[in-house]
Coordinates of C-alpha atoms in Angstrom, one line a residue:
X6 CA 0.0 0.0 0.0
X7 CA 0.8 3.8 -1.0
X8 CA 1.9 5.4 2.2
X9 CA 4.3 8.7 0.4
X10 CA 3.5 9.7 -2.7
X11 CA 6.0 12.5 -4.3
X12 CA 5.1 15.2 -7.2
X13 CA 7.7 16.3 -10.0
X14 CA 6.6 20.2 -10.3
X15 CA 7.4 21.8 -13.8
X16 CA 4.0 20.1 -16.0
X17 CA 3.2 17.9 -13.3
X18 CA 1.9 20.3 -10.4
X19 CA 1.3 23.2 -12.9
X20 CA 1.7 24.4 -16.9
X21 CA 5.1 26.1 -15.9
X22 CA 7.3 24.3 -18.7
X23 CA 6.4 26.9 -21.6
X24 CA 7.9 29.8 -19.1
X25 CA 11.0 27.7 -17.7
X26 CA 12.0 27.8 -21.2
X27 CA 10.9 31.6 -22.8
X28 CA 12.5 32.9 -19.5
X29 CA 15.6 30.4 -19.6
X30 CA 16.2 31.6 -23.1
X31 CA 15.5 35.8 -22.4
X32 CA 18.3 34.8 -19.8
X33 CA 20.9 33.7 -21.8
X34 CA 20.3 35.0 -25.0
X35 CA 22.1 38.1 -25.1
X36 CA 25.4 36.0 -23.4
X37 CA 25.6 33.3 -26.1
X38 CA 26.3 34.4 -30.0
X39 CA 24.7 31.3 -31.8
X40 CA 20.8 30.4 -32.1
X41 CA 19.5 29.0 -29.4
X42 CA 16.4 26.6 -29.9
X43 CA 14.1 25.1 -27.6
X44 CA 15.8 21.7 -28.5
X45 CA 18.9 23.1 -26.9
X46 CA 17.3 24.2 -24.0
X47 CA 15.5 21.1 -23.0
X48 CA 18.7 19.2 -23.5
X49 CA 19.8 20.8 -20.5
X50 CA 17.1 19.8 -18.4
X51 CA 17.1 17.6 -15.3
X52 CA 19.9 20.1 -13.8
X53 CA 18.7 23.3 -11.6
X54 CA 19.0 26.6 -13.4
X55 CA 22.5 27.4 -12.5
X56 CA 23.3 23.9 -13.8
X57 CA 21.4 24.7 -17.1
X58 CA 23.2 27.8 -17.9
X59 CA 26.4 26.4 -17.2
X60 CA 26.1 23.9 -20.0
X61 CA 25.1 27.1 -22.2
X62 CA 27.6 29.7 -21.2
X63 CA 30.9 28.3 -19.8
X64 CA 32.2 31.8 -19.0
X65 CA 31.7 34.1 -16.2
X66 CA 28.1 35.6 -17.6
X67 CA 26.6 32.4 -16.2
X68 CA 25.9 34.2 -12.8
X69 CA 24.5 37.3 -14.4
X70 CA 22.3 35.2 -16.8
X71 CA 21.3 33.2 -13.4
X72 CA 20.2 36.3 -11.8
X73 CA 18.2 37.7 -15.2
X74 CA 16.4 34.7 -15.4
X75 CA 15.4 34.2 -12.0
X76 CA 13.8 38.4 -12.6
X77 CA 12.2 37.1 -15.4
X78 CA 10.8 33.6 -14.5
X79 CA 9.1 35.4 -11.5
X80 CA 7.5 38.2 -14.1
X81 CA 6.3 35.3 -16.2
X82 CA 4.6 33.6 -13.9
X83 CA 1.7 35.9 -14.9
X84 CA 0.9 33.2 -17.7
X85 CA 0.9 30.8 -15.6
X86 CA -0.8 31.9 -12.0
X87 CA -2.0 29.3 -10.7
X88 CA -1.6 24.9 -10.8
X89 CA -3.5 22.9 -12.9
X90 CA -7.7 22.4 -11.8
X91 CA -7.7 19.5 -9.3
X92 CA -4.2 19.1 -8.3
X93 CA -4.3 20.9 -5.4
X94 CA -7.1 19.3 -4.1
X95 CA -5.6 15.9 -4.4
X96 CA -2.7 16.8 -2.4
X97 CA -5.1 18.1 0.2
X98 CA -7.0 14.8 0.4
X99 CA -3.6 12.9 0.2
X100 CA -2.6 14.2 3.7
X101 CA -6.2 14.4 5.1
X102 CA -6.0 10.1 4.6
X103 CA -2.5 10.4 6.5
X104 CA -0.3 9.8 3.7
X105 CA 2.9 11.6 3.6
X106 CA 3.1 14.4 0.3
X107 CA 6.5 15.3 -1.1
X108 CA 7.9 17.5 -3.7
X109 CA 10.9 16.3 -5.9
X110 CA 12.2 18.8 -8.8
X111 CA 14.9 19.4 -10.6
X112 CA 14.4 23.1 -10.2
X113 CA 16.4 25.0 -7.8
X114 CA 15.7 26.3 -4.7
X115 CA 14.5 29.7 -5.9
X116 CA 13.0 29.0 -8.7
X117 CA 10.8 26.7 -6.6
X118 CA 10.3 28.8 -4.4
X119 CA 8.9 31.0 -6.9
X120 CA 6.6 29.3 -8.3
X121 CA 5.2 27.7 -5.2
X122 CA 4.9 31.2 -3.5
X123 CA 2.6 32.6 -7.0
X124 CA 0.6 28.8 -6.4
X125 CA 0.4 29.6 -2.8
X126 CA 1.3 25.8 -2.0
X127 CA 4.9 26.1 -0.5
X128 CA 3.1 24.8 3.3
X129 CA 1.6 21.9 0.9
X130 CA 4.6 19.7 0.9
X131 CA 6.0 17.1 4.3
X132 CA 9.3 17.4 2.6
X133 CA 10.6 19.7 -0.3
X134 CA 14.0 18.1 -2.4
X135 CA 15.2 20.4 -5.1
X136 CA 17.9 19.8 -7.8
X137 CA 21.3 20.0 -8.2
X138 CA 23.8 21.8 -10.9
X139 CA 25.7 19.0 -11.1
X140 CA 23.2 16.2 -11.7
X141 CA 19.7 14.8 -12.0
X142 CA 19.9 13.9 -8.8
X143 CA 15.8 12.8 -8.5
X144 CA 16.9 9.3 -7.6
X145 CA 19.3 10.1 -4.7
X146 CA 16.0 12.2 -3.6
X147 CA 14.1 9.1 -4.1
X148 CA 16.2 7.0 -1.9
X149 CA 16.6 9.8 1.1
X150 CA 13.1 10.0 1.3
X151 CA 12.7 5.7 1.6
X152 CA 15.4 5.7 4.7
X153 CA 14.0 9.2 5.9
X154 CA 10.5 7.4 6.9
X155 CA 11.5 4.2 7.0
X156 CA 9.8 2.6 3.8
X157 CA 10.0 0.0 1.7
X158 CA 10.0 0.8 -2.5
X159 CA 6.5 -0.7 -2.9
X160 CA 5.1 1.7 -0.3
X161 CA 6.5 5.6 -2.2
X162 CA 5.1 6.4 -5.7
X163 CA 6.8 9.4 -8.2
X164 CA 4.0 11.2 -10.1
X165 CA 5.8 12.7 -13.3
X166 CA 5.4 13.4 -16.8
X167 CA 8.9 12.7 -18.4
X168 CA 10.8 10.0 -19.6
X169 CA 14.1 11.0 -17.1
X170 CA 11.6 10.5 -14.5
X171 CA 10.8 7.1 -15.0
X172 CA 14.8 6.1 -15.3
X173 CA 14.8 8.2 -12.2
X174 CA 12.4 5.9 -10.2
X175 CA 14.0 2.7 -12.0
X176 CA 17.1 3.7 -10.6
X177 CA 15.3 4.1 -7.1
X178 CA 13.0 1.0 -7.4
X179 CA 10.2 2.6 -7.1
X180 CA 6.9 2.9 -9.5
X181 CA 6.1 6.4 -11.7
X182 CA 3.2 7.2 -12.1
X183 CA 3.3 9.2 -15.6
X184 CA 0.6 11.7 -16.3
X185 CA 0.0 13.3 -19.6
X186 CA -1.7 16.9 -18.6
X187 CA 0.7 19.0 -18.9
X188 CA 2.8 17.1 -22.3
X189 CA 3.2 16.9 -25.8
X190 CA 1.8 14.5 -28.1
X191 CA 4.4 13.1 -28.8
X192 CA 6.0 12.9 -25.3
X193 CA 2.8 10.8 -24.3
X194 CA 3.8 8.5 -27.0
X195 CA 6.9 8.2 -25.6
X196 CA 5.6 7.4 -21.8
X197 CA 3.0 5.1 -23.6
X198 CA 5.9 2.9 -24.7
X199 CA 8.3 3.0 -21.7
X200 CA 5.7 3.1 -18.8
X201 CA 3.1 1.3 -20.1
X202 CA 0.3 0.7 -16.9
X203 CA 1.1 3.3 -15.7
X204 CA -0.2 6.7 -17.2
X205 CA -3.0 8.9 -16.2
X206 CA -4.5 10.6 -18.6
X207 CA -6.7 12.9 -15.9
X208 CA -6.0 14.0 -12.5
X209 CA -9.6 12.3 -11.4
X210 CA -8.2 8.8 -12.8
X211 CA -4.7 9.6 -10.9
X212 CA -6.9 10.1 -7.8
X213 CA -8.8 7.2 -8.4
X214 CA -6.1 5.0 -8.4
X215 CA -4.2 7.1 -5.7
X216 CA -7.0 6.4 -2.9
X217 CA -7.6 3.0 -3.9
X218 CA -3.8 1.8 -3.2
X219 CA -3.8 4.1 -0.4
X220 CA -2.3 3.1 3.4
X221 CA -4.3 4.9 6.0
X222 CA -4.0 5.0 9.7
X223 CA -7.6 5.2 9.3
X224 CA -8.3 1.8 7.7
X225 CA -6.3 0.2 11.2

């Protein structure tokens, strides 16, 4: 049974990938003197932002592009003010049935707070892990949480919605849970054929499935 269920952030918790990747690039464009496309950019992700513009800028205007884009992603979270319809909710009734409600992201620290602050959820979450510039370090944050409560990998889920995330939870031993809200067409494709029995296509069918693998103190 389910007793800690985590949440990837960025098209996951709310439609914030468009604006990681307009602000990312309004940061770094006027550093970098060849085209940047969004291919480019995605390539990078998995790191936190400092990480990200350290693959793109290898000189010391890395830590004035990190600033810019922090100015900017916070400005652009006009587009996106709030998280998806539902999602919030769900945590909510998570924790009300006694389960334990992390947040894992790649993002860093200030970026996450950011966006949690303009989705007023940043009390939601038992336990917060952000990312690193080094690595994709969603595994390693996998594993802390397991020993941190004392769980077995059939007890934690991962609810994401890319590919890295389900080599992340491999890695771990733990299921994903890949949901499709916030992607591509063709990235669903792509979770269709390495996650297959495991997508959610809605965040009512996530819930559904959710409570009904649920531990709770009150079933004892």
């Amino acid at each position: 049974m389910i007793k800690l269920v985590a949440f990837d952030l960025d098209g996951t918790i709310g439609d914030t990938i468009p604006i990681c990747i307009e602000s990312f690039w309004m940061a770094v464009e006027p550093y970098v003197e060849t085209f940047l496309s969004e291919e480019d950019i995605l390539k990078t992700f998995g790191l936190n932002e400092e990480g990200m513009i350290r693959q793109i800028i290898t000189n010391d205007n890395w830590e004035n592009a990190l600033d810019d884009f922090y100015a900017i992603y916070k400005k652009m979270h006009v587009l996106c003010p709030q998280p998806f319809e539902g999602i919030t909710e769900l945590i909510k009734e998570l924790k009300d049935n006694s389960a334990t409600v992390a947040l894992i992201t790649g993002k860093g620290k200030k970026s996450c707070d950011i966006t949690l602050q303009q989705f007023k959820i940043e009390r939601l979450f038992d336990r917060i892990e952000t990312g690193s510039a080094q690595r994709n370090r969603k595994s390693e944050a996998i594993k802390n949480l397991l020993n941190s409560y004392n769980l077995h990998s059939n007890e934690m889920v991962y609810v994401g919605d890319t590919i890295s995330d389900i080599v992340e939870c491999k890695k771990a031993g733990i299921k994903c849970l890949s949901v499709t809200w916030g992607a591509l067409p063709m990235t669903i494709h792509q979770l269709e054929q390495h996650n297959q029995g495991n997508i959610f296509y809605s965040i009512t069918s996530l819930r559904e499935f959710l409570m009904k693998n649920l531990f709770s103190i009150q079933q004892i």
